[in-house]
CSV table of C-alpha atoms and ligand atoms in Angstrom, one decimal:
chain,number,residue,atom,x,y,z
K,1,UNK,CA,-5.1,-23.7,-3.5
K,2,UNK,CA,-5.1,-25.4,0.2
K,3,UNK,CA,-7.1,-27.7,0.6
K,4,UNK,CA,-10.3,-27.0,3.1
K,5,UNK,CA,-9.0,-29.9,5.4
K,6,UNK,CA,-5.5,-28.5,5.7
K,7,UNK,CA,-6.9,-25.6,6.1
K,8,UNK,CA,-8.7,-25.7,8.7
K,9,UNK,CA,-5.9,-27.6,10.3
K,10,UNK,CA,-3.6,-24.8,9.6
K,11,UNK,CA,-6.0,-22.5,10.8
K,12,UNK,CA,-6.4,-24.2,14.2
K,13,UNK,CA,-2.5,-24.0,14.6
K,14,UNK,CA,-2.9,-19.8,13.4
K,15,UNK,CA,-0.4,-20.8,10.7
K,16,UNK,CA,-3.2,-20.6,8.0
K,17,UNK,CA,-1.0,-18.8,4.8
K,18,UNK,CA,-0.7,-18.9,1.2
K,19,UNK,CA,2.6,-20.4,0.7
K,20,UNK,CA,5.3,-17.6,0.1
K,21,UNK,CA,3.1,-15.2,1.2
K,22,UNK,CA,6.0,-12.4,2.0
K,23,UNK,CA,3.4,-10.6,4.8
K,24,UNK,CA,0.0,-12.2,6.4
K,25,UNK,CA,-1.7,-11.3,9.5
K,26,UNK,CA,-4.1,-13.7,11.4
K,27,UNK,CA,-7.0,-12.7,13.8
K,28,UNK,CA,-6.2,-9.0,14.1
K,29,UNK,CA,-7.9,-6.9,16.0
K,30,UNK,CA,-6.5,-2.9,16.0
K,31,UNK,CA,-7.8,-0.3,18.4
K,32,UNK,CA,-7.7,3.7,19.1
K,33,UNK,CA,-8.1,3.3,22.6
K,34,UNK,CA,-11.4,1.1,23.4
K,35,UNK,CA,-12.9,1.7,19.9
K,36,UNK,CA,-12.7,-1.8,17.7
K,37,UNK,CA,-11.6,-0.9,14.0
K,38,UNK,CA,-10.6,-4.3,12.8
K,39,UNK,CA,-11.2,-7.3,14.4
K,40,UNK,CA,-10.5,-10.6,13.7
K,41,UNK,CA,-9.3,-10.1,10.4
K,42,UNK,CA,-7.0,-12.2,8.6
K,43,UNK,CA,-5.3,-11.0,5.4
K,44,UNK,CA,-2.4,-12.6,3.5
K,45,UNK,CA,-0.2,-10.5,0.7
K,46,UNK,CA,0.2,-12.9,-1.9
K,47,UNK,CA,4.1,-13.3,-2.9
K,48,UNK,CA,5.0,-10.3,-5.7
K,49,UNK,CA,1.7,-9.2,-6.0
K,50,UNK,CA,0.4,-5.8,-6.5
K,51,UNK,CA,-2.5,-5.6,-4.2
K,52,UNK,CA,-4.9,-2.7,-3.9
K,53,UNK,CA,-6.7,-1.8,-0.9
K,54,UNK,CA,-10.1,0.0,-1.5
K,55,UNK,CA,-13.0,0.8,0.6
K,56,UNK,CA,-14.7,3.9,2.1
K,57,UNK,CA,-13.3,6.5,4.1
K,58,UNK,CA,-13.0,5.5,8.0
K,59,UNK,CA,-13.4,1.9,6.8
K,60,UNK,CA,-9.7,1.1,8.5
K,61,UNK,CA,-7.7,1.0,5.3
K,62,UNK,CA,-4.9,3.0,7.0
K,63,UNK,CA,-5.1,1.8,10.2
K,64,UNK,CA,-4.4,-1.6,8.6
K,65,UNK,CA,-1.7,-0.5,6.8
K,66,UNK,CA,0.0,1.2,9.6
K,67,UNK,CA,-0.5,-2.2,11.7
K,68,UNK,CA,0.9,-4.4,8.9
K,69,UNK,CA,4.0,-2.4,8.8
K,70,UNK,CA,4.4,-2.6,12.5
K,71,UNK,CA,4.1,1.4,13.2
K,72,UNK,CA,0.5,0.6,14.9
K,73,UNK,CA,0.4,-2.2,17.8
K,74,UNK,CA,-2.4,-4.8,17.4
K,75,UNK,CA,-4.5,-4.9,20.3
K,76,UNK,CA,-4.8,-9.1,18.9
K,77,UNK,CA,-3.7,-11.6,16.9
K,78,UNK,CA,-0.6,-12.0,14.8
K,79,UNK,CA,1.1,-10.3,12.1
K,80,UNK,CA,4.3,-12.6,10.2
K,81,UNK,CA,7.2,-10.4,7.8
K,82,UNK,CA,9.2,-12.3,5.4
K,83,UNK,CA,8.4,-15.9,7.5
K,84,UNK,CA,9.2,-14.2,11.0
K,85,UNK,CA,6.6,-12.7,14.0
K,86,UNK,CA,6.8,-8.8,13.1
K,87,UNK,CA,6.2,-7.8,17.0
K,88,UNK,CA,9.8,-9.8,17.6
K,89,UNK,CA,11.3,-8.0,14.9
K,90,UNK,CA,13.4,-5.0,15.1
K,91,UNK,CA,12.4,-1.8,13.5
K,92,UNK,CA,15.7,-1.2,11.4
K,93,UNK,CA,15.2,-5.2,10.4
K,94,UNK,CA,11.3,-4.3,9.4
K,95,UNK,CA,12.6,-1.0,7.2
K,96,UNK,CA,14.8,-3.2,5.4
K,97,UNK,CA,12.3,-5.7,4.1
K,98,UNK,CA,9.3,-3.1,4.1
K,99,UNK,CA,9.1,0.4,3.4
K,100,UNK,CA,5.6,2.2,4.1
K,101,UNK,CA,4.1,5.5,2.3
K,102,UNK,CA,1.7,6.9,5.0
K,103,UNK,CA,-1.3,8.9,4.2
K,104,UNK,CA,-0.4,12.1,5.5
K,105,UNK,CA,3.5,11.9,6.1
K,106,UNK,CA,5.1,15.4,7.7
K,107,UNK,CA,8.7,16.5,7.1
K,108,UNK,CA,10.8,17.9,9.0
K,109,UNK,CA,11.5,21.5,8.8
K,110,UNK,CA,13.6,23.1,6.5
K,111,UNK,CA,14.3,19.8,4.4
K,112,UNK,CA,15.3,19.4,0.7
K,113,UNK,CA,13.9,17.3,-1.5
K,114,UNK,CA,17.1,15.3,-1.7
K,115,UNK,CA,17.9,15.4,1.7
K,116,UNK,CA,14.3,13.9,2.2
K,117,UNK,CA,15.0,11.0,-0.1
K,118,UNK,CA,18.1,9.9,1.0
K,119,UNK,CA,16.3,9.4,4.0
K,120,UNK,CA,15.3,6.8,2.8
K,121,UNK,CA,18.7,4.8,2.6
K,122,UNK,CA,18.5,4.7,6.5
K,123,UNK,CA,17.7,2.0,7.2
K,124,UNK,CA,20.2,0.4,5.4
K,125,UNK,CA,23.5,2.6,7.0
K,126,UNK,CA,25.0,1.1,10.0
K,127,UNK,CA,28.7,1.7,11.5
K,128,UNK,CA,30.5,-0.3,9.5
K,129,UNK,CA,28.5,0.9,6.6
K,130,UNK,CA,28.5,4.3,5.7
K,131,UNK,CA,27.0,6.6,2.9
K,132,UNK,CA,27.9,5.4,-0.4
K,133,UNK,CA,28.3,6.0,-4.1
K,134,UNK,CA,25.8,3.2,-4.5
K,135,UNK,CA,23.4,5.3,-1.6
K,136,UNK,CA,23.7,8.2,-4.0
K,137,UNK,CA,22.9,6.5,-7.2
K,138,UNK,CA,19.9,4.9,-6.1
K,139,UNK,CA,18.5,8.3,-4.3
K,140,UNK,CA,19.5,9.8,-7.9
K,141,UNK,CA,17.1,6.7,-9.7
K,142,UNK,CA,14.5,7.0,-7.1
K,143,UNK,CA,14.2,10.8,-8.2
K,144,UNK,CA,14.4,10.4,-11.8
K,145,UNK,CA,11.5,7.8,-11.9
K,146,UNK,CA,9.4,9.7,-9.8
K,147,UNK,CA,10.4,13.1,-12.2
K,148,UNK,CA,11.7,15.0,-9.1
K,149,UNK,CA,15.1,15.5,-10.0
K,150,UNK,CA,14.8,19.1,-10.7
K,151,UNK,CA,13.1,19.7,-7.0
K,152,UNK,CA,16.3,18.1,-5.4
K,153,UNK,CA,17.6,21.6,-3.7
K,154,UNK,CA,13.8,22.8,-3.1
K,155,UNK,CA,12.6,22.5,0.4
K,156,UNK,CA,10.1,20.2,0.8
K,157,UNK,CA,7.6,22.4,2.3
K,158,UNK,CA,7.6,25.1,-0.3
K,159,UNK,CA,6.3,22.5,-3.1
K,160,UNK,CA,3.3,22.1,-3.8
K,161,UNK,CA,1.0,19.4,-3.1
K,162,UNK,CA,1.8,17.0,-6.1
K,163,UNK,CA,5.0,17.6,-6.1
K,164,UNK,CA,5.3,16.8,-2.5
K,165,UNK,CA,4.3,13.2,-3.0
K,166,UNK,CA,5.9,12.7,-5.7
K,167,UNK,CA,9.0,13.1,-3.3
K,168,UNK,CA,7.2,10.7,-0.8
K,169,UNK,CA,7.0,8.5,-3.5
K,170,UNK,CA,11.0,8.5,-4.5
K,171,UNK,CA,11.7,8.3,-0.8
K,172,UNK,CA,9.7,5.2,-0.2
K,173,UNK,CA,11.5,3.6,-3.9
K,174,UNK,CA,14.8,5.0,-2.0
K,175,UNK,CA,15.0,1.9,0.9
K,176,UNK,CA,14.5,-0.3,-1.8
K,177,UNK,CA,12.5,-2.9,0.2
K,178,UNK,CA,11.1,-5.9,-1.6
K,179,UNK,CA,7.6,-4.8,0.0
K,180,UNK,CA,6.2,-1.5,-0.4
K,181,UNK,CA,3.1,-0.4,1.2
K,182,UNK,CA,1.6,2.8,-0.1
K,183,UNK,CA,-1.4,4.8,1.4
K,184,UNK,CA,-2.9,6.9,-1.3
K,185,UNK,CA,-0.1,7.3,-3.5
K,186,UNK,CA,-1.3,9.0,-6.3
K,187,UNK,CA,-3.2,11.8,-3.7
K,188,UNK,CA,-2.8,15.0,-5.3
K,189,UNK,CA,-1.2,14.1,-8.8
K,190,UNK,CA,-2.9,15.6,-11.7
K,191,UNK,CA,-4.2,12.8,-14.3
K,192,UNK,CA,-1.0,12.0,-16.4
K,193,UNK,CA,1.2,11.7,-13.2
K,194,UNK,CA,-1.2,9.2,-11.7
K,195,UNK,CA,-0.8,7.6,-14.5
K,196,UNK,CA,2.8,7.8,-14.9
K,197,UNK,CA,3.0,6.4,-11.2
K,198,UNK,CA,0.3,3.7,-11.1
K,199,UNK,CA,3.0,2.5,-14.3
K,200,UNK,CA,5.7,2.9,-12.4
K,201,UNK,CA,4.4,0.8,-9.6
K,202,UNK,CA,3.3,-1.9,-11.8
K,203,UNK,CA,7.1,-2.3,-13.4
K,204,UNK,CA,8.0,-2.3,-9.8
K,205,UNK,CA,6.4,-5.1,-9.4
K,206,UNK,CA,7.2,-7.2,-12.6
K,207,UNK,CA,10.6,-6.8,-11.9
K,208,UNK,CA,9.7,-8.9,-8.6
K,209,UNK,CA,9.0,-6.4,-5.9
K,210,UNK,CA,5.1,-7.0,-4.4
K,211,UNK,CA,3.3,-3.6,-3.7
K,212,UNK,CA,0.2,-3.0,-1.2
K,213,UNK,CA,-1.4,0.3,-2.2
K,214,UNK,CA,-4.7,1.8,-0.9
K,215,UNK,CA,-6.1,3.9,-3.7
K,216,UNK,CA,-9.4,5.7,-4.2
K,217,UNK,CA,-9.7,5.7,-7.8
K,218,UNK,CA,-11.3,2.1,-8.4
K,219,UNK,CA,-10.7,2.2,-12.5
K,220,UNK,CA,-6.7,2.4,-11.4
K,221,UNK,CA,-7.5,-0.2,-8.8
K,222,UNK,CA,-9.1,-2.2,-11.7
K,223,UNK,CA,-6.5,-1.6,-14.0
K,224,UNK,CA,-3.1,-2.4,-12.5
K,225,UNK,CA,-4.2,-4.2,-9.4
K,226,UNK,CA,-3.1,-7.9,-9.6
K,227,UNK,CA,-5.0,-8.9,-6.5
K,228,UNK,CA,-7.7,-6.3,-5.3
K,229,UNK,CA,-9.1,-5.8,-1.7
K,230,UNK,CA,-12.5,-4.2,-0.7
K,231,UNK,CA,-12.7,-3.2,2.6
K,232,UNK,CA,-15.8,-2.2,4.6
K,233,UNK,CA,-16.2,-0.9,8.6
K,234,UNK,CA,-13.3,-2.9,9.6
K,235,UNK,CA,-13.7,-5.9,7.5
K,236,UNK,CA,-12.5,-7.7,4.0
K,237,UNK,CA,-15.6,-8.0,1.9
K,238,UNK,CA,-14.1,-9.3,-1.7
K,239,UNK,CA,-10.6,-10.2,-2.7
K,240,UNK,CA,-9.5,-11.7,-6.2
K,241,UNK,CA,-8.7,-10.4,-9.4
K,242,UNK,CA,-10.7,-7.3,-10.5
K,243,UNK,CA,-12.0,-9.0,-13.3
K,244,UNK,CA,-13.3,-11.5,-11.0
K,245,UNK,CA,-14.6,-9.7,-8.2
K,246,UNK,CA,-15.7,-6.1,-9.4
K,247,UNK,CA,-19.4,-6.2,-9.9
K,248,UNK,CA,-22.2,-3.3,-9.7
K,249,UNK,CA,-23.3,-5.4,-6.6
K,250,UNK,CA,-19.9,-5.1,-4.9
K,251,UNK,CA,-19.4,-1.4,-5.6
K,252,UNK,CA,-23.0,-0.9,-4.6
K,253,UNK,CA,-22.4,-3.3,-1.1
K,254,UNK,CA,-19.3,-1.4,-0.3
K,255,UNK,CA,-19.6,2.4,-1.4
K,256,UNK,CA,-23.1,2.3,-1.2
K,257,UNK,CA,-23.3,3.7,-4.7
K,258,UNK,CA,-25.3,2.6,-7.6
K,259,UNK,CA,-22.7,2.0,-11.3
K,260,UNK,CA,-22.2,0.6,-14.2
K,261,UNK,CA,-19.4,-1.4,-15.4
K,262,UNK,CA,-18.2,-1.4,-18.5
K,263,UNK,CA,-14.6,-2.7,-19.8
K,264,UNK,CA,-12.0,-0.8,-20.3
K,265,UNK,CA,-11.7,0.1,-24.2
K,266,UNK,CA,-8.0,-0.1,-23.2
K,267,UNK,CA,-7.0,-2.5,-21.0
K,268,UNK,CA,-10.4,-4.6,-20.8
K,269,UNK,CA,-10.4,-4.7,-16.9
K,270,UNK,CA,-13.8,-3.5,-15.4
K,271,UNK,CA,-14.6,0.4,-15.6
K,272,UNK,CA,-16.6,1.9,-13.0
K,273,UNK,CA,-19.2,4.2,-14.3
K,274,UNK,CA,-20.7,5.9,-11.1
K,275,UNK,CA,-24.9,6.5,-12.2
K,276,UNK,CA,-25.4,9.1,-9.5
K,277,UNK,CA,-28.5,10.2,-8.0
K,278,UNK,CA,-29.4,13.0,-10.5
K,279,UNK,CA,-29.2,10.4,-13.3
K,280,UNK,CA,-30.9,7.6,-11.5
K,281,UNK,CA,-34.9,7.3,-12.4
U,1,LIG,N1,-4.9,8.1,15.6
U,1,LIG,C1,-6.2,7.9,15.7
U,1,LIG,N2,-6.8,8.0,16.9
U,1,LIG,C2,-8.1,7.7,17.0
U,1,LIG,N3,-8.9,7.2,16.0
U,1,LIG,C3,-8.4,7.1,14.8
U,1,LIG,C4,-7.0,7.4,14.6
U,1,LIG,N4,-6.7,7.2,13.2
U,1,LIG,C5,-7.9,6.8,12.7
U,1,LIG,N5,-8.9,6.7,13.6
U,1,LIG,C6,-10.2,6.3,13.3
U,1,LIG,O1,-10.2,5.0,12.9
U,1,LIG,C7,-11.2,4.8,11.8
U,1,LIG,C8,-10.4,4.2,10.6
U,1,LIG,O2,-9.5,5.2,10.1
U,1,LIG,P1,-8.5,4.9,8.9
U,1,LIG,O3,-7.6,6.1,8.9
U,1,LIG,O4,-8.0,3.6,9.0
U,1,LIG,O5,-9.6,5.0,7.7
U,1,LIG,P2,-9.3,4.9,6.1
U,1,LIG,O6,-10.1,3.7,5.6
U,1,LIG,O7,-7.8,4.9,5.8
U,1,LIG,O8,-10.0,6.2,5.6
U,1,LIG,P3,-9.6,7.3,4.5
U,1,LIG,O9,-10.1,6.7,3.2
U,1,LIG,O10,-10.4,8.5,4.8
U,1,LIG,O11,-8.1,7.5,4.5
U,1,LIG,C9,-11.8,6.1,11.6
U,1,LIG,O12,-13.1,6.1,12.3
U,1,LIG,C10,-10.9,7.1,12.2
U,1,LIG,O13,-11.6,8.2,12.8
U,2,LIG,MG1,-6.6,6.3,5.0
């Protein structure tokens, strides 16, 4: 941990990070014209983490996301990639160490699956290097973990809505970025695929890669989440470990909804049992 004196002293200087942190942003504010949606927060990814993003809907989850990969300008503050200011980056540089999942990504017309996917190599083709054997193989890996293989000639808008971002999904693992940011991944998917993803994601990152997902379902968030964040209007109520920082208070405080929480019979990470207002006295 930092210290609180070095802290602050950091802090004062705007270089206030956890050390290796791979993506942090300091004081940001993000706008839709005049209307605030965060300000002045300050947010650091910790290094090969898989952090979970939850909070209501509207709360700026998104927009946050869309910032932090540098697709949205922030109206203020500061947002640092890999050790280097993201607004002096390029955005082929930026694809290369980050690929982002949005929320409601559109494809073009008349795309396969594969085509779709090999998208997703991009960023990484330049003149002097061309599509490859090695470009093939990893679009053929991304589709295989993400069961899509068979959908590879199907066009991407005739599939239906699971099997749509599933192919999201294996385009995003495509670029092969050591960060990937994912906005609802698991939309969609019936129970065993979220499962089978969620897993995925959390190999992902033991084999080194650090993840940033926002997710809905807050037993998933509990469950795989290395480092959770609970977002409210604009603002970064709890961070921490599930274990440490999902309480029947914080769900309450941030969904406005009254639980229980049990453990997991599986996993032992907190399970969020919603009480409801029918079964409330
Ligand atoms: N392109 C846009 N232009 C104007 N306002 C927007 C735009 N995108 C989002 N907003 C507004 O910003 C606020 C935050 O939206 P955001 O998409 O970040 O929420 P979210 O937390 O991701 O919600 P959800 O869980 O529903 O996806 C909302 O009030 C939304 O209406
Ligand atoms: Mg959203």
């Amino acid at each position: 941990m930092i210290n609180t004196e070095c802290q602050d002293e950091r802090h004062q200087k705007g270089h206030m990070h956890l050390p290796n942190s791979p993506l942090w942003a300091h004081h940001l504010t993000v706008s839709y014209d005049k209307r605030k949606i965060i300000q002045e927060l300050s947010v650091q990814i910790p290094h090969n983490s898989f952090t979970v993003i939850i909070g209501p809907n509207a709360c700026g989850k998104s927009t946050l996301l869309r910032a932090l990969s540098g697709l949205l300008k922030p109206e203020l503050g500061h947002i640092v990639l890999d050790g280097k200011a993201l607004a002096a980056s390029k955005s082929k540089e930026i694809a290369r160490k980050l690929g982002l999942l949005p929320q409601s990504a559109i494809a073009p017309e008349g795309i396969t699956a594969a085509d779709l996917v090999a998208r997703g190599r991009y960023p990484h083709q330049s003149l002097f290097r061309q599509w490859s054997e090695t470009d093939e193989q990893i679009v053929a890996n991304a589709m295989e973990a993400t069961g899509t293989r068979e959908l590879s000639h199907r066009l991407v808008e005739e599939l239906s809505g699971g099997q749509r971002q599933r192919v999201w999904v294996a385009m995003a693992l495509a670029q092969q970025t050591p960060l990937l940011l994912l906005d609802e991944p698991t939309t969609y998917l019936d129970i065993a695929h979220q499962i089978e993803l969620m897993e995925l994601f959390a190999e992902l990152n033991k084999q080194g890669n650090t993840l940033v997902a926002v997710l809905h379902d807050l037993n998933h968030a509990a469950r795989y989440a290395t480092h959770l964040i609970a977002m409210k209007d604009g603002h970064i109520v709890a961070q921490g470990r599930p274990g440490d920082i999902v309480t029947e208070q914080l769900v309450e405080e941030v969904f406005d909804l009254p639980c229980k929480i049990i453990e997991d019979p599986v996993t032992k990470t907190p399970l969020i049992v919603p009480i409801g207002k029918r079964n409330s006295q």
